[in-house]
XYZ file of C-alpha atoms in Angstrom:
653
model
C 159.143 57.590 48.132
C 158.094 54.046 47.155
C 157.937 51.416 49.889
C 160.085 48.310 49.401
C 157.702 45.344 49.693
C 160.215 42.675 48.665
C 160.690 39.713 51.042
C 164.265 40.800 51.745
C 163.049 44.133 53.101
C 161.429 42.369 56.064
C 164.612 40.488 56.988
C 163.456 37.306 55.272
C 166.297 34.979 54.256
C 165.636 32.893 51.163
C 166.097 29.168 51.828
C 168.202 26.923 49.631
C 166.340 23.916 48.231
C 168.241 20.633 48.089
C 166.480 19.208 45.042
C 167.780 15.669 45.374
C 166.907 15.471 49.065
C 163.439 16.877 48.382
C 162.909 14.256 45.656
C 163.767 11.608 48.256
C 161.128 13.069 50.580
C 158.530 13.044 47.809
C 159.393 9.549 46.552
C 159.369 8.211 50.106
C 159.728 4.501 50.688
C 158.905 3.740 47.044
C 161.877 5.500 45.448
C 163.058 2.242 43.847
C 159.847 1.434 42.002
C 159.380 5.084 41.020
C 162.858 5.139 39.491
C 162.104 1.930 37.593
C 159.019 3.609 36.108
C 161.039 6.726 35.256
C 163.554 4.512 33.439
C 160.798 2.773 31.487
C 159.184 6.097 30.598
C 162.490 7.348 29.230
C 163.107 4.118 27.305
C 159.737 4.364 25.578
C 159.529 8.165 25.323
C 158.866 7.889 21.575
C 155.251 7.009 22.388
C 154.580 10.724 22.956
C 155.297 11.386 19.265
C 153.632 8.160 18.143
C 150.396 9.272 19.767
C 150.278 12.100 17.228
C 151.760 10.290 14.230
C 150.045 6.887 14.211
C 146.480 6.101 13.203
C 144.094 4.843 15.886
C 144.558 1.140 15.118
C 148.335 1.361 14.957
C 148.527 3.439 18.131
C 146.361 0.953 20.027
C 148.770 -1.817 19.033
C 151.749 0.282 20.074
C 150.216 0.975 23.487
C 149.565 -2.747 23.995
C 153.188 -3.508 23.095
C 154.461 -0.992 25.637
C 152.177 -2.319 28.383
C 153.520 -5.842 27.841
C 157.109 -4.536 27.706
C 156.672 -2.646 30.986
C 155.069 -5.710 32.563
C 158.245 -7.665 31.783
C 160.219 -5.277 34.038
C 157.985 -6.051 37.026
C 156.624 -2.509 37.103
C 152.947 -3.354 36.657
C 152.691 -6.488 38.799
C 153.760 -5.102 42.166
C 150.317 -5.497 43.734
C 149.909 -9.214 42.991
C 151.097 -12.081 45.229
C 154.675 -13.185 44.648
C 153.453 -16.774 44.264
C 151.984 -15.843 40.899
C 154.861 -13.667 39.712
C 153.899 -10.381 41.352
C 155.718 -8.129 43.790
C 153.492 -8.633 46.830
C 153.425 -4.920 47.684
C 150.153 -3.034 47.255
C 151.629 0.344 48.171
C 154.379 -0.068 45.575
C 151.806 -0.830 42.894
C 150.039 2.475 43.618
C 153.325 4.390 43.582
C 154.248 2.826 40.232
C 150.906 3.799 38.716
C 151.130 7.375 40.011
C 154.591 7.785 38.481
C 153.452 6.327 35.163
C 151.129 9.347 34.861
C 154.178 11.450 33.944
C 154.049 9.764 30.529
C 151.493 8.989 27.851
C 148.116 8.578 29.516
C 146.820 5.914 27.100
C 149.612 3.674 28.410
C 148.622 4.602 31.964
C 144.952 3.784 31.427
C 145.714 0.534 29.581
C 147.843 -0.503 32.565
C 145.032 0.508 34.923
C 142.437 -1.525 33.022
C 144.602 -4.624 32.670
C 146.305 -4.840 36.060
C 144.178 -2.629 38.289
C 140.597 -3.283 37.226
C 140.640 -6.660 35.461
C 143.492 -8.104 37.495
C 142.335 -6.491 40.716
C 138.825 -7.923 40.354
C 140.164 -11.451 39.870
C 142.580 -11.035 42.784
C 140.138 -9.492 45.258
C 136.812 -11.046 44.239
C 138.068 -14.465 43.162
C 139.542 -17.371 45.089
C 142.503 -19.678 44.599
C 141.014 -21.449 41.586
C 140.737 -18.133 39.753
C 144.154 -16.962 40.901
C 145.868 -20.095 39.641
C 143.991 -20.076 36.352
C 144.487 -16.428 35.411
C 147.006 -14.447 37.459
C 150.308 -15.787 36.026
C 149.344 -14.953 32.418
C 147.499 -11.786 33.392
C 150.530 -10.359 35.221
C 152.765 -10.796 32.166
C 150.189 -9.367 29.749
C 149.883 -12.648 27.833
C 146.210 -12.685 28.853
C 144.431 -9.386 28.279
C 141.123 -8.649 29.918
C 138.339 -6.145 30.617
C 136.401 -4.867 33.595
C 132.783 -4.881 32.413
C 130.805 -3.006 35.049
C 129.518 0.248 33.508
C 126.364 0.072 31.401
C 124.860 2.548 28.965
C 121.889 3.168 31.240
C 123.570 2.790 34.632
C 126.845 4.531 35.371
C 127.471 5.228 39.043
C 124.383 3.269 40.196
C 126.001 -0.170 39.971
C 123.328 -1.853 42.099
C 120.772 -1.169 39.346
C 122.682 -2.684 36.404
C 120.561 -4.682 33.958
C 122.821 -7.545 32.833
C 121.498 -10.826 34.285
C 123.263 -14.093 35.153
C 120.784 -16.940 35.705
C 121.954 -20.231 37.166
C 120.998 -23.295 35.135
C 121.265 -26.041 37.764
C 120.832 -29.084 35.448
C 123.789 -27.932 33.316
C 125.694 -26.306 36.191
C 126.188 -23.137 34.179
C 125.406 -19.446 34.408
C 123.605 -17.840 31.471
C 124.685 -14.218 30.927
C 122.149 -12.010 29.142
C 121.993 -8.325 28.250
C 118.452 -7.169 29.045
C 117.928 -4.413 26.458
C 120.118 -1.641 25.055
C 120.388 0.174 28.370
C 122.063 -2.894 29.870
C 124.890 -3.182 27.346
C 128.334 -2.814 28.840
C 129.805 0.445 27.548
C 133.074 2.399 27.501
C 134.867 -0.829 28.474
C 138.652 -0.538 28.099
C 140.367 -3.437 26.241
C 136.997 -4.556 24.840
C 137.153 -3.290 21.260
C 140.365 -5.050 20.263
C 142.550 -6.825 22.815
C 140.457 -8.338 25.589
C 140.031 -12.108 25.698
C 138.250 -12.323 29.047
C 135.968 -9.933 30.866
C 135.029 -9.694 34.523
C 131.306 -9.095 34.020
C 129.114 -7.616 36.748
C 125.552 -8.915 36.557
C 122.416 -9.479 38.631
C 122.629 -13.065 39.864
C 119.399 -15.089 39.747
C 119.285 -18.492 41.443
C 116.083 -20.512 41.494
C 114.097 -17.505 40.315
C 115.367 -15.287 43.133
C 117.626 -12.253 42.619
C 120.701 -12.251 44.850
C 122.099 -8.899 43.723
C 125.193 -7.931 41.739
C 128.013 -10.473 41.398
C 131.051 -10.793 39.129
C 131.808 -13.522 36.594
C 134.779 -14.368 34.378
C 133.426 -14.535 30.828
C 135.409 -15.270 27.633
C 134.616 -12.563 25.080
C 137.008 -13.693 22.315
C 138.136 -17.062 21.019
C 141.036 -17.052 18.561
C 140.754 -13.297 18.168
C 137.051 -13.393 17.195
C 134.046 -12.617 19.411
C 132.973 -15.672 21.404
C 129.589 -17.267 20.611
C 126.769 -15.038 21.851
C 129.110 -12.109 22.502
C 128.595 -8.959 20.411
C 131.357 -6.340 20.503
C 131.309 -2.826 19.070
C 134.089 -0.266 18.978
C 133.315 2.987 20.815
C 135.418 4.718 18.169
C 137.453 7.863 18.557
C 137.179 9.649 21.867
C 138.080 13.097 23.118
C 141.399 11.576 24.187
C 143.037 8.288 25.234
C 142.764 6.914 21.708
C 145.419 4.320 22.439
C 142.850 2.518 24.612
C 140.346 0.319 22.756
C 137.079 1.114 24.520
C 134.079 -0.862 23.364
C 130.510 -2.009 23.980
C 129.642 -5.601 24.841
C 126.281 -7.405 24.669
C 125.657 -10.959 25.838
C 123.063 -13.166 24.159
C 122.572 -16.117 26.528
C 126.294 -16.689 26.914
C 126.950 -19.802 28.993
C 129.848 -20.043 31.444
C 130.607 -22.825 33.952
C 129.575 -22.540 37.601
C 133.227 -21.940 38.510
C 133.187 -18.667 36.527
C 131.544 -16.916 39.500
C 134.170 -14.931 41.419
C 133.246 -16.492 44.717
C 135.185 -14.831 47.515
C 132.012 -13.375 49.041
C 129.306 -15.696 47.681
C 128.940 -18.985 45.842
C 126.332 -21.217 44.260
C 126.465 -24.955 44.935
C 126.241 -27.358 41.979
C 122.642 -28.079 42.981
C 121.741 -24.375 42.888
C 121.876 -23.254 46.517
C 123.130 -19.712 47.082
C 125.607 -19.325 49.930
C 127.366 -16.301 51.390
C 129.150 -15.534 54.669
C 127.543 -12.060 54.516
C 123.799 -12.335 55.032
C 122.804 -8.743 54.285
C 122.722 -8.223 50.486
C 123.550 -4.501 50.686
C 126.485 -5.143 52.987
C 127.658 -7.908 50.668
C 127.507 -5.567 47.687
C 129.423 -2.768 49.385
C 131.990 -5.200 50.759
C 132.576 -6.459 47.228
C 132.931 -2.944 45.817
C 135.126 -1.913 48.730
C 137.809 -4.343 47.588
C 138.055 -2.342 44.342
C 138.888 0.973 46.069
C 142.429 0.720 44.720
C 141.240 2.117 41.380
C 140.101 5.380 42.978
C 143.369 5.736 44.863
C 145.275 5.205 41.607
C 143.278 7.716 39.567
C 143.548 10.374 42.264
C 147.329 9.979 42.394
C 147.550 10.026 38.608
C 145.622 13.310 38.529
C 148.092 14.923 40.919
C 151.015 13.816 38.739
C 149.358 15.129 35.574
C 149.195 18.489 37.351
C 152.923 18.216 38.099
C 153.761 17.783 34.414
C 151.680 20.814 33.406
C 153.107 22.988 36.186
C 156.685 21.982 35.401
C 156.288 23.033 31.777
C 154.514 26.294 32.629
C 156.999 27.191 35.370
C 160.050 26.550 33.191
C 158.471 28.579 30.395
C 157.735 31.429 32.791
C 161.422 31.782 33.735
C 162.494 31.865 30.051
C 159.811 33.937 28.352
C 159.983 37.712 28.561
C 157.188 40.149 27.829
C 156.911 43.952 28.224
C 159.425 46.230 29.932
C 158.938 46.649 33.638
C 160.552 50.091 33.520
C 161.463 52.435 30.727
C 164.447 51.235 28.723
C 164.812 47.967 30.669
C 164.800 44.458 29.245
C 161.421 42.831 28.934
C 160.425 41.162 32.186
C 160.279 37.423 32.823
C 156.711 36.147 33.098
C 157.219 34.663 36.555
C 158.414 38.021 37.890
C 154.934 39.440 37.331
C 152.767 39.285 40.436
C 149.760 38.124 38.447
C 151.676 35.241 36.879
C 152.872 34.196 40.337
C 149.275 34.335 41.524
C 148.196 32.099 38.626
C 150.799 29.382 39.061
C 152.268 29.336 42.549
C 149.128 28.642 44.632
C 148.504 25.741 42.224
C 152.075 24.583 42.862
C 151.402 24.698 46.599
C 148.135 22.813 46.236
C 149.876 20.141 44.149
C 152.385 19.565 46.936
C 149.526 19.441 49.449
C 147.620 16.858 47.410
C 150.821 14.825 46.960
C 151.159 14.424 50.722
C 147.429 13.737 51.112
C 147.808 10.999 48.502
C 150.680 9.555 50.549
C 148.268 9.137 53.464
C 145.607 7.400 51.337
C 148.167 5.056 49.776
C 149.538 4.134 53.203
C 146.044 3.456 54.576
C 145.203 1.288 51.564
C 148.433 -0.680 51.974
C 147.673 -1.232 55.679
C 144.101 -2.389 55.033
C 144.898 -4.651 52.078
C 147.997 -6.104 53.723
C 146.027 -6.973 56.846
C 147.957 -4.537 59.058
C 144.752 -2.678 59.886
C 141.699 -4.499 58.617
C 138.489 -3.763 60.494
C 135.193 -2.549 59.011
C 135.619 1.011 60.308
C 139.112 1.299 58.787
C 137.783 0.068 55.435
C 134.919 2.551 55.425
C 137.196 5.431 56.330
C 139.595 4.352 53.571
C 136.764 4.241 51.013
C 135.625 7.717 52.040
C 139.103 9.212 52.055
C 139.948 7.608 48.706
C 136.739 8.986 47.178
C 137.385 12.504 48.435
C 141.054 12.632 47.515
C 140.275 11.269 44.049
C 137.665 14.000 43.524
C 139.902 16.874 44.601
C 142.978 15.458 42.852
C 141.306 15.019 39.473
C 139.455 18.341 39.556
C 142.810 19.910 40.390
C 144.420 18.247 37.368
C 141.768 19.634 35.017
C 142.102 23.126 36.463
C 145.907 23.092 36.416
C 146.236 21.846 32.840
C 143.917 24.616 31.636
C 145.614 27.379 33.638
C 149.087 26.251 32.597
C 148.073 26.025 28.939
C 146.789 29.589 29.094
C 149.924 30.703 30.926
C 151.985 29.449 27.967
C 149.976 31.421 25.414
C 149.903 30.326 21.794
C 152.941 28.080 22.236
C 150.991 26.029 24.746
C 148.326 25.358 22.136
C 150.686 23.616 19.720
C 150.347 19.843 19.589
C 154.141 19.449 19.646
C 153.965 20.481 23.297
C 152.237 18.275 25.837
C 149.246 20.378 26.765
C 147.032 19.148 23.935
C 147.517 15.517 24.988
C 147.358 16.268 28.723
C 144.108 18.188 28.307
C 142.421 15.611 26.075
C 143.650 12.532 27.936
C 143.174 13.616 31.570
C 139.746 15.236 31.262
C 137.993 11.899 31.808
C 139.718 11.450 35.185
C 136.955 13.483 36.835
C 134.456 10.749 35.941
C 136.753 7.681 35.949
C 136.130 5.400 38.920
C 133.041 7.376 39.876
C 131.760 10.869 39.062
C 133.352 13.294 41.503
C 130.054 14.705 42.753
C 128.776 11.204 43.486
C 132.016 10.395 45.288
C 131.705 13.477 47.479
C 128.214 12.336 48.472
C 129.856 9.106 49.685
C 132.260 11.231 51.732
C 129.403 13.195 53.276
C 127.504 9.994 54.065
C 130.450 8.800 56.108
C 130.587 12.085 57.998
C 126.866 12.144 58.732
C 126.805 8.550 59.981
C 130.350 8.398 61.390
C 130.905 5.230 59.342
C 128.196 3.522 61.384
C 127.762 -0.257 61.445
C 124.778 0.300 59.158
C 126.989 2.185 56.654
C 126.594 -0.300 53.795
C 122.828 -0.419 54.166
C 122.324 3.293 53.848
C 121.432 4.721 50.478
C 120.543 8.413 50.248
C 117.135 7.906 51.857
C 118.583 5.598 54.501
C 121.183 8.212 55.341
C 118.484 10.860 55.798
C 116.490 8.582 58.084
C 119.588 7.593 60.070
C 120.595 11.193 60.678
C 117.089 12.347 61.570
C 116.700 9.553 64.110
C 119.583 11.088 66.059
C 119.707 14.398 67.819
C 121.680 16.887 65.743
C 124.071 17.249 68.668
C 124.716 13.500 68.528
C 125.685 13.715 64.867
C 128.117 16.517 65.638
C 129.455 14.754 68.736
C 130.121 11.587 66.718
C 131.859 13.303 63.858
C 133.568 16.388 65.306
C 136.827 14.757 66.245
C 138.423 18.025 67.274
C 135.461 19.401 69.273
C 136.455 22.644 67.662
C 133.846 24.978 69.080
C 134.742 24.024 72.652
C 138.433 24.143 71.808
C 138.281 27.665 70.468
C 136.337 28.901 73.485
C 138.173 27.075 76.246
C 141.654 26.067 75.188
C 143.103 28.778 73.010
C 144.437 32.083 74.291
C 141.878 34.797 73.811
C 138.974 32.353 73.702
C 136.555 32.815 70.819
C 138.512 35.846 69.592
C 141.667 33.790 69.037
C 140.987 33.018 65.391
C 140.697 36.753 64.696
C 143.985 37.595 66.415
C 146.241 34.589 65.755
C 149.110 34.921 63.336
C 148.098 34.142 59.770
C 151.133 31.875 59.413
C 150.252 29.888 62.534
C 149.344 26.418 61.235
C 147.030 25.953 64.227
C 145.067 29.002 63.100
C 144.904 27.687 59.532
C 143.745 24.248 60.698
C 141.227 25.783 63.097
C 139.644 27.774 60.273
C 139.214 24.715 58.054
C 137.973 22.579 60.951
C 135.464 25.229 61.958
C 134.139 25.464 58.389
C 133.744 21.693 58.162
C 132.021 21.266 61.504
C 129.715 24.241 60.965
C 128.687 22.802 57.573
C 128.156 19.386 59.136
C 125.877 20.825 61.797
C 124.018 22.810 59.145
C 123.388 19.785 56.926
C 122.233 17.698 59.888
C 119.826 20.406 61.022
C 118.419 20.888 57.520
C 117.864 17.148 57.110
C 116.197 16.850 60.491
C 114.109 19.967 59.899
C 112.787 18.610 56.617
C 111.765 15.298 58.165
C 110.195 17.006 61.181
C 107.995 18.843 58.665
C 106.870 15.412 57.327
C 108.463 16.029 53.914
C 109.600 13.201 51.675
C 113.181 12.119 52.585
C 114.204 12.005 48.913
C 113.048 15.582 48.353
C 114.761 16.710 51.536
C 118.073 15.176 50.478
C 117.814 16.609 46.974
C 117.289 20.102 48.345
C 120.408 19.951 50.550
C 122.690 18.267 47.998
C 124.665 21.443 47.351
C 125.249 21.739 51.101
C 126.264 18.065 51.245
C 128.861 18.531 48.488
C 130.226 21.682 50.149
C 130.589 19.768 53.430
C 132.481 16.926 51.763
C 134.740 19.351 49.910
C 135.500 21.198 53.149
C 136.229 17.914 54.925
C 138.712 16.738 52.302
C 140.473 20.117 52.167
C 140.930 19.896 55.924
C 142.433 16.404 55.581
C 144.760 17.669 52.843
C 146.005 20.553 55.007
C 146.509 18.244 57.989
C 148.622 15.904 55.851
C 150.756 18.813 54.592
C 151.251 20.314 58.073
C 152.173 16.937 59.550
C 154.689 16.225 56.781
C 156.292 19.653 57.071
C 156.611 19.455 60.850
C 158.320 16.050 60.594
C 161.122 17.271 58.319
C 164.582 18.023 59.747
C 165.511 21.681 60.060
C 166.929 23.224 56.900
C 166.120 24.861 53.597
C 163.711 22.163 52.432
C 161.625 22.455 55.587
C 161.468 26.242 55.190
C 160.496 25.919 51.517
C 157.734 23.394 52.248
C 156.579 25.622 55.098
C 156.116 28.470 52.617
C 154.127 26.184 50.321
C 152.020 24.899 53.211
C 151.176 28.452 54.281
C 150.424 29.386 50.683
C 148.083 26.413 50.276
C 146.285 27.097 53.556
C 145.822 30.847 53.086
C 144.877 30.627 49.399
C 142.278 27.997 50.388
C 140.817 30.316 53.038
C 140.987 33.239 50.602
C 139.108 31.272 47.929
C 136.212 30.745 50.372
C 136.476 34.075 52.153
C 132.814 34.802 51.513
C 131.801 31.821 53.654
C 134.176 32.732 56.479
C 132.967 36.324 56.468
C 129.304 35.292 56.341
C 129.863 33.105 59.398
C 131.783 35.645 61.448
C 135.208 34.030 61.311
C 136.876 36.622 59.110
C 136.764 40.399 59.362
C 137.133 42.604 56.294
C 140.531 43.750 57.533
C 141.766 40.210 58.169
C 140.485 39.063 54.783
C 142.549 41.779 53.117
C 145.543 40.811 55.258
C 145.268 37.231 54.008
C 145.369 38.410 50.403
C 148.458 40.502 51.140
C 150.084 37.483 52.790
C 149.287 35.259 49.797
C 150.966 37.812 47.537
C 154.003 37.930 49.820
C 154.230 34.133 49.920
C 154.099 34.045 46.124
C 157.047 36.456 46.003
C 158.988 34.231 48.410
C 158.203 31.031 46.487
C 159.033 32.551 43.098
C 162.873 32.128 43.342
C 162.352 28.528 44.504
C 159.806 27.550 41.866
C 162.127 25.802 39.407
C 163.773 23.763 42.171
C 160.352 22.838 43.557
C 159.116 21.474 40.229
C 162.455 19.781 39.523
C 162.085 17.895 42.808
C 159.135 15.987 41.313
C 161.668 14.088 39.240
C 159.812 14.161 35.939
C 162.123 12.794 33.212
C 163.006 15.593 30.814
C 161.839 13.417 27.902
C 158.327 13.515 29.366
C 158.121 17.317 29.202
C 158.299 17.212 25.377
C 157.807 20.923 25.011
C 160.779 22.274 23.042
C 159.162 25.673 22.481
C 158.381 26.048 26.173
C 161.179 24.546 28.256
C 163.963 24.762 25.705
C 164.520 21.022 25.653
């Protein structure tokens, strides 16, 4: 006789999801601005078709029109001071950008370039003279600009860029010069067609001395034509995002007035004396870049919302599409009733919810730091690290989800009329936008290894190695192991060191303990390997290179632990009811599928027996069965306008 393994057989009672109430939980304090963006997305939904129908030039113009139209509603200016026509709310600006990712991603990126990168650089690196001159027209979209940091030969290594700005004291001007082909500014959004100004990052030279990277406001067009000495090329068609006019810029002794230097952190007197309140050049550089962390927070949140669109389409398709009879003579079975299909989609659904709540934490921290609520050096460093890690996991997740959901929709998912083609092409670059994800995870690991030390800004890879190896390994662990997990497991939990083998799999303390143990064990391992290499008198650069895989694994483990903590905390805070039960199922599914995915590590390190590993897989399957009847409500709670799904063959719309 067959055993009934359905959830109901164990006495489980399926919760009822209140979709509207869950949307309110997800939207949080920014429900108003999110609804404004949803309204604008619906109003301009035709852009999804226009992306396919228009030529590149026409589509670029259409995207610019929509960006200006959305700016007129106040949607894109929320992060700027109200004195200049903005909304004065940094957190709201992030929430608006995240929500915009439900729609066409060329519009999203154009908004990010104009208001996040170009506008953000002027706001955060400039002073009142720059704010008064540029912000009012920038916020409305009357003045379009670029963020010219990346160079052909230097991507993530901004400190090594080759563009030079020399101060000409007799004329009180800076002379901007591109030093060879490797120093040309490349992939610059708004450069090929629409940008009139650029915030240009260059090596500042004053009196023959290099003062490091600084930013300048440089006109690149006058009357629609390239400004004197400015050479602009179109990057041409890209893999996606063809509504954004990316281009290359070269500067041939372009002169700008002394006031063009964005001088919040450094200035040059008319006579040619360099002045800065931050003496250390490395600290000055990292302080400057730290003000631009908003871009990483935005891209990470956008990646999570791209995943939501893909999962909504795939989930709705999976409850409509039938294939094969489950039993002889029966109707063909719905895709989402198959255990394998549940396994493909529902852990990704759980992880999307987890990353949503982790993003909430990052956005809140950014708002607190940039609004002056919590603004000390340690808080800024922790924000930079958390933003880097969440961006990496969020954008990798988007790429994985779009691919899995496309496959889960079969041939229909491959048709351009549905959204997967655009989602796949347009979101792929998110993994390298605002920093390559592997480089960002090295930043995360640096913070862990140094505990965001006062020397944090001064430490490159070699400096980090030397810093760590000058400490006892135990000191590194003591500084960074907030939870003192090893002692906690031995001394505080029932059953001592055996607790994590006996605790209930659905105990969130067990789940958290497993992820904390993994992180702290990896941290200790990296520290020991670094110290061991130096003790053997090996070159610090070689030592770091040989442990890079370990470093990335540590950072990944750290961020996954933060994500689970955010999900657990959010779930615990909810009032009793169906929504709390449903999110509890998703939280368990995220935690156990995360442990399952790295079961080899846990087994290698004695934290998971073969029997318990198999039990986790059985529990993941059971959780998938419990989430399956809730899946449509859970994706509906994201509040994606139906016009944005644009998948008539898949969702029946």
